[in-house]
Tab-separated table of C-alpha atoms and ligand atoms in Angstrom:
chain	number	residue	atom	x	y	z
A	1	MET	CA	0.000	0.000	0.000
A	2	ALA	CA	1.094	3.569	-0.631
A	3	VAL	CA	2.748	5.121	2.400
A	4	LEU	CA	1.626	8.584	1.302
A	5	GLU	CA	-1.185	9.743	-0.917
A	6	LEU	CA	-1.966	13.270	-2.021
A	7	THR	CA	-5.390	13.854	-3.551
A	8	ASN	CA	-6.219	17.086	-5.397
A	9	ILE	CA	-3.946	19.227	-3.244
A	10	SER	CA	-3.928	22.999	-3.814
A	11	LYS	CA	-2.365	25.910	-1.981
A	12	HIS	CA	-3.187	29.547	-2.575
A	13	PHE	CA	-1.395	32.497	-1.050
A	14	GLY	CA	-3.958	35.227	-1.684
A	15	ALA	CA	-4.168	35.476	-5.460
A	16	ILE	CA	-1.087	33.290	-6.023
A	17	HIS	CA	-1.857	29.692	-6.905
A	18	ALA	CA	1.387	28.119	-5.672
A	19	VAL	CA	0.108	24.528	-6.021
A	20	SER	CA	-2.943	23.556	-8.099
A	21	ASP	CA	-4.756	20.226	-7.926
A	22	VAL	CA	-1.770	17.908	-7.444
A	23	SER	CA	-2.288	14.184	-6.781
A	24	PHE	CA	0.279	11.420	-6.420
A	25	SER	CA	1.202	8.529	-4.197
A	26	LEU	CA	4.449	7.273	-2.783
A	27	GLU	CA	5.425	3.676	-2.035
A	28	PRO	CA	7.700	2.629	0.845
A	29	GLY	CA	11.361	2.748	-0.202
A	30	GLU	CA	10.613	4.760	-3.328
A	31	VAL	CA	12.785	7.738	-4.289
A	32	VAL	CA	10.878	10.381	-6.248
A	33	GLY	CA	12.682	13.289	-7.895
A	34	LEU	CA	10.541	16.441	-7.805
A	35	MET	CA	11.601	18.887	-10.487
A	36	GLY	CA	10.439	22.221	-11.849
A	37	ASP	CA	11.576	25.764	-12.447
A	38	ASN	CA	11.921	28.428	-9.741
A	39	GLY	CA	8.506	29.188	-8.309
A	40	ALA	CA	6.897	26.020	-9.729
A	41	GLY	CA	5.543	25.119	-6.275
A	42	LYS	CA	7.941	22.354	-5.206
A	43	SER	CA	8.834	23.715	-1.772
A	44	THR	CA	5.214	24.662	-1.094
A	45	LEU	CA	4.117	21.110	-1.944
A	46	VAL	CA	6.594	19.399	0.382
A	47	LYS	CA	5.920	21.950	3.129
A	48	MET	CA	2.282	20.841	3.105
A	49	ILE	CA	3.402	17.222	3.503
A	50	ALA	CA	5.674	18.329	6.371
A	51	GLY	CA	2.901	20.198	8.185
A	52	ASN	CA	4.378	23.670	7.599
A	53	PHE	CA	1.398	24.793	5.522
A	54	ARG	CA	-2.212	23.643	5.555
A	55	PRO	CA	-3.472	22.801	2.056
A	56	SER	CA	-6.166	25.167	0.773
A	57	GLU	CA	-7.877	22.140	-0.790
A	58	GLY	CA	-7.413	18.398	-1.062
A	59	ARG	CA	-6.340	15.645	1.270
A	60	ILE	CA	-3.131	14.015	2.425
A	61	SER	CA	-3.312	10.469	3.717
A	62	MET	CA	-0.797	8.053	5.113
A	63	ASP	CA	-1.220	4.289	5.115
A	64	GLY	CA	-4.808	4.898	4.007
A	65	LYS	CA	-5.765	7.310	6.816
A	66	GLU	CA	-6.282	11.029	6.337
A	67	LEU	CA	-3.710	13.240	8.062
A	68	VAL	CA	-4.796	16.514	9.568
A	69	MET	CA	-1.702	18.438	10.579
A	70	HIS	CA	-1.566	21.782	12.303
A	71	LYS	CA	2.171	22.106	12.783
A	72	PRO	CA	5.447	20.381	11.809
A	73	VAL	CA	5.608	18.219	14.958
A	74	ASP	CA	2.328	16.608	13.885
A	75	ALA	CA	4.023	15.425	10.687
A	76	ARG	CA	7.048	14.251	12.629
A	77	HIS	CA	4.821	12.174	14.896
A	78	HIS	CA	3.594	10.403	11.781
A	79	GLY	CA	7.157	9.671	10.648
A	80	ILE	CA	7.511	12.506	8.143
A	81	GLU	CA	10.818	14.365	8.326
A	82	ILE	CA	11.978	17.285	6.198
A	83	VAL	CA	15.390	18.648	5.325
A	84	HIS	CA	14.644	22.256	4.377
A	85	GLN	CA	16.135	24.169	1.462
A	86	ASP	CA	18.124	26.353	3.880
A	87	LEU	CA	18.939	23.335	6.152
A	88	ALA	CA	17.917	25.311	9.256
A	89	LEU	CA	20.905	24.244	11.381
A	90	CYS	CA	22.348	26.141	14.350
A	91	ASP	CA	25.862	27.145	13.324
A	92	ASN	CA	27.186	27.714	16.835
A	93	LEU	CA	26.245	24.234	18.073
A	94	THR	CA	27.928	20.870	17.540
A	95	ALA	CA	26.795	18.268	15.034
A	96	ALA	CA	25.337	16.151	17.850
A	97	ALA	CA	23.446	19.098	19.382
A	98	ASN	CA	21.918	19.846	15.988
A	99	VAL	CA	20.852	16.238	15.477
A	100	PHE	CA	19.046	16.318	18.831
A	101	LEU	CA	17.764	19.900	18.684
A	102	GLY	CA	14.312	20.055	20.275
A	103	ARG	CA	14.415	16.379	21.319
A	104	GLU	CA	17.461	16.310	23.589
A	105	LEU	CA	18.184	13.248	25.679
A	106	ARG	CA	18.086	13.789	29.428
A	107	LYS	CA	19.075	11.782	32.442
A	108	GLY	CA	17.935	11.979	36.048
A	109	VAL	CA	14.471	12.726	37.308
A	110	TRP	CA	12.679	16.043	36.964
A	111	PRO	CA	13.365	18.683	38.379
A	112	PHE	CA	16.967	17.481	38.514
A	113	ALA	CA	17.115	16.108	34.962
A	114	ILE	CA	20.155	17.235	33.001
A	115	LEU	CA	21.038	16.953	29.344
A	116	ASP	CA	22.763	13.661	28.672
A	117	TYR	CA	25.590	14.811	26.368
A	118	PRO	CA	27.558	11.537	26.410
A	119	ALA	CA	24.469	9.631	25.225
A	120	MET	CA	23.770	12.218	22.525
A	121	TYR	CA	27.386	12.160	21.279
A	122	GLN	CA	27.293	8.391	21.189
A	123	ARG	CA	23.971	8.129	19.344
A	124	ALA	CA	24.939	10.897	16.899
A	125	GLY	CA	28.215	9.048	16.245
A	126	GLU	CA	26.268	5.874	15.481
A	127	ILE	CA	23.984	7.751	13.112
A	128	PHE	CA	26.912	9.275	11.195
A	129	ARG	CA	28.596	5.871	10.969
A	130	GLU	CA	25.324	4.369	9.767
A	131	LEU	CA	25.148	7.083	7.114
A	132	LYS	CA	28.787	6.346	6.198
A	133	SER	CA	29.559	10.011	6.810
A	134	GLU	CA	32.821	11.267	8.260
A	135	THR	CA	31.018	13.914	10.300
A	136	ARG	CA	32.103	13.904	13.962
A	137	PRO	CA	29.505	14.544	16.684
A	138	ARG	CA	31.604	17.123	18.555
A	139	ASP	CA	32.446	19.287	15.537
A	140	LEU	CA	30.848	22.714	15.333
A	141	VAL	CA	28.492	23.104	12.400
A	142	LYS	CA	29.940	26.523	11.496
A	143	GLN	CA	33.265	24.815	10.701
A	144	MET	CA	31.698	22.206	8.447
A	145	SER	CA	31.574	21.796	4.696
A	146	GLY	CA	28.274	21.795	2.845
A	147	GLY	CA	28.267	18.007	2.546
A	148	GLN	CA	28.891	17.529	6.251
A	149	ARG	CA	26.038	19.933	7.007
A	150	GLN	CA	23.822	17.810	4.780
A	151	ALA	CA	24.795	14.742	6.784
A	152	VAL	CA	23.826	16.552	10.006
A	153	ALA	CA	20.471	17.612	8.545
A	154	ILE	CA	19.827	14.081	7.272
A	155	GLY	CA	21.043	12.662	10.594
A	156	ARG	CA	18.227	14.577	12.279
A	157	THR	CA	15.738	12.611	10.206
A	158	MET	CA	17.252	9.302	11.372
A	159	LEU	CA	16.501	9.901	15.051
A	160	SER	CA	12.891	8.956	14.794
A	161	GLN	CA	11.420	6.044	12.893
A	162	ALA	CA	10.943	8.085	9.741
A	163	LYS	CA	8.795	6.621	6.980
A	164	ILE	CA	9.132	9.557	4.614
A	165	VAL	CA	12.038	11.964	4.201
A	166	LEU	CA	11.530	15.148	2.199
A	167	MET	CA	14.672	16.834	0.888
A	168	ASP	CA	14.612	20.307	-0.578
A	169	GLU	CA	17.624	20.877	-2.852
A	170	PRO	CA	20.187	18.895	-0.860
A	171	THR	CA	22.837	19.056	-3.567
A	172	ALA	CA	22.415	22.635	-4.777
A	173	ALA	CA	25.501	24.179	-3.185
A	174	ILE	CA	28.003	21.390	-2.589
A	175	SER	CA	31.040	19.901	-4.327
A	176	VAL	CA	31.017	16.942	-6.689
A	177	ARG	CA	32.437	14.571	-4.091
A	178	GLN	CA	29.883	15.701	-1.511
A	179	VAL	CA	27.051	15.265	-4.004
A	180	ALA	CA	28.058	11.621	-4.328
A	181	GLU	CA	27.956	11.345	-0.550
A	182	VAL	CA	24.449	12.822	-0.310
A	183	LEU	CA	23.188	10.539	-3.105
A	184	ASN	CA	24.586	7.615	-1.131
A	185	LEU	CA	22.728	8.823	1.957
A	186	ILE	CA	19.537	8.776	-0.105
A	187	ARG	CA	20.214	5.194	-1.299
A	188	HIS	CA	20.813	4.273	2.303
A	189	LEU	CA	17.407	5.653	3.340
A	190	ARG	CA	15.755	3.757	0.480
A	191	ALA	CA	17.458	0.504	1.530
A	192	GLN	CA	15.774	0.892	4.906
A	193	GLY	CA	12.354	1.168	3.270
A	194	ILE	CA	12.118	4.928	3.782
A	195	ALA	CA	10.395	6.826	0.967
A	196	VAL	CA	12.230	9.942	-0.215
A	197	ILE	CA	11.041	12.983	-2.132
A	198	LEU	CA	14.071	14.731	-3.551
A	199	ILE	CA	13.594	18.257	-4.865
A	200	SER	CA	16.395	19.066	-7.237
A	201	HIS	CA	17.339	21.253	-10.188
A	202	ARG	CA	20.176	18.858	-10.998
A	203	MET	CA	19.162	16.465	-13.763
A	204	PRO	CA	22.131	14.075	-13.246
A	205	ASP	CA	21.281	13.614	-9.554
A	206	VAL	CA	17.646	12.809	-10.254
A	207	PHE	CA	18.479	10.396	-13.079
A	208	ASP	CA	21.155	8.807	-10.907
A	209	VAL	CA	19.181	8.144	-7.742
A	210	ALA	CA	15.422	8.471	-8.340
A	211	ASP	CA	13.006	5.676	-9.210
A	212	ARG	CA	10.405	8.115	-10.478
A	213	VAL	CA	10.285	11.737	-11.560
A	214	ILE	CA	7.494	14.246	-10.999
A	215	VAL	CA	7.650	17.562	-12.829
A	216	MET	CA	5.746	20.662	-11.759
A	217	ARG	CA	5.134	23.752	-13.819
A	218	ARG	CA	3.309	26.804	-12.472
A	219	GLY	CA	1.836	24.840	-9.593
A	220	ARG	CA	0.577	21.932	-11.694
A	221	LYS	CA	1.922	18.413	-12.042
A	222	VAL	CA	2.880	17.922	-15.693
A	223	ALA	CA	4.672	14.563	-15.434
A	224	ASP	CA	4.828	11.552	-13.143
A	225	LYS	CA	6.889	8.761	-14.700
A	226	GLN	CA	9.218	5.918	-13.909
A	227	ILE	CA	12.696	7.302	-14.485
A	228	GLY	CA	13.504	4.658	-17.110
A	229	ARG	CA	10.512	5.783	-19.175
A	230	SER	CA	11.635	9.391	-19.323
A	231	SER	CA	14.823	11.208	-20.343
A	232	PRO	CA	16.649	14.389	-19.343
A	233	GLU	CA	15.540	15.922	-22.656
A	234	GLU	CA	11.873	15.206	-21.952
A	235	VAL	CA	12.130	16.511	-18.391
A	236	THR	CA	13.833	19.705	-19.584
A	237	GLY	CA	11.015	20.226	-22.087
A	238	LEU	CA	8.417	19.697	-19.379
A	239	ILE	CA	10.132	22.109	-17.000
A	240	THR	CA	10.374	24.886	-19.578
A	241	GLY	CA	6.964	24.260	-21.111
A	242	ALA	CA	8.334	23.239	-24.522
A	243	ILE	CA	6.448	20.008	-23.789
A	244	GLU	CA	2.997	20.747	-22.378
A	245	GLN	CA	2.330	17.447	-20.603
A	246	ALA	CA	4.194	14.147	-20.412
A	247	ALA	CA	2.991	11.393	-22.681
B	301	ATP	N1	4.751	32.029	2.250
B	301	ATP	C1	4.410	32.449	1.033
B	301	ATP	N2	3.615	33.522	0.847
B	301	ATP	C2	3.257	33.929	-0.375
B	301	ATP	N3	3.650	33.348	-1.517
B	301	ATP	C3	4.460	32.284	-1.430
B	301	ATP	C4	4.889	31.776	-0.146
B	301	ATP	N4	5.689	30.693	-0.358
B	301	ATP	C5	5.754	30.554	-1.696
B	301	ATP	N5	5.025	31.499	-2.343
B	301	ATP	C6	4.846	31.618	-3.798
B	301	ATP	O1	4.403	30.364	-4.277
B	301	ATP	C7	5.019	30.070	-5.541
B	301	ATP	C8	5.750	28.737	-5.436
B	301	ATP	O2	6.887	28.897	-4.584
B	301	ATP	P1	7.801	27.682	-4.129
B	301	ATP	O3	8.728	28.203	-3.100
B	301	ATP	O4	6.943	26.535	-3.772
B	301	ATP	O5	8.582	27.359	-5.472
B	301	ATP	P2	9.763	26.322	-5.734
B	301	ATP	O6	9.297	25.429	-6.837
B	301	ATP	O7	10.198	25.699	-4.475
B	301	ATP	O8	10.920	27.271	-6.318
B	301	ATP	P3	12.535	27.227	-6.131
B	301	ATP	O9	13.036	26.245	-7.148
B	301	ATP	O10	12.940	28.620	-6.477
B	301	ATP	O11	12.846	26.865	-4.716
B	301	ATP	C9	5.900	31.249	-5.863
B	301	ATP	O12	5.181	32.097	-6.713
B	301	ATP	C10	6.142	31.899	-4.529
B	301	ATP	O13	6.367	33.271	-4.668
B	302	MG	MG1	11.962	25.785	-3.371
């Protein structure tokens, strides 16, 4: 059964129709590349799945049950994690502190409970090893490369039993070697049965890692195809509008 299903989802900001009547479903362990030009509605769409925005119309359901989310923690409780376009990390904290931000481990009994840093360093270290990342738990995020920051942001999603991970442009601003690392992180999530929606402007990344590609143009879904049935040329045409709608 589909882990996630969107039915006729729309989002308006006043007169702006950011997302119009989009439907699709996502299977466990499926990686879907979500592509489209600037302003096509990609971030708005995944923010609705992550509980950041309420849809103006339509329904979102998970494992067959409708989800009504009022805030991002509601999505997280359902196993939906998002890595935002701007990563939203705290530069002055360590990698481990960022992984656990807002869900810190404590020891002792209230009101004497204290933050359990050794446990957090240990668990963060395990997560980075699991992700095959060289990121060290005690390193400060402000001293990290773009790829290491990605690993921290993705590490956050591994804390809970995520079923769906949404990634907004994870490879936009990083080096070639780090891109390979992030694509490996995505394969690793898939191998664990986690479904991934990968927003990207980078055609090679999507054709490398995705099972399926969805293209949006001006808020509408104009393609939803198995990657092997499409091509970079077709996707480019769909993004620009040279091709109206996928065959
Ligand atoms: N909070 C908001 N308030 C008003 N309008 C918004 C808001 N967020 C997005 N929009 C508008 O919705 C449309 C879709 O924006 P969105 O950020 O979803 O695009 P995108 O596909 O993610 O683009 P990019 O590739 O540049 O990140 C744009 O016209 C944008 O200006
Ligand atoms: Mg965006």
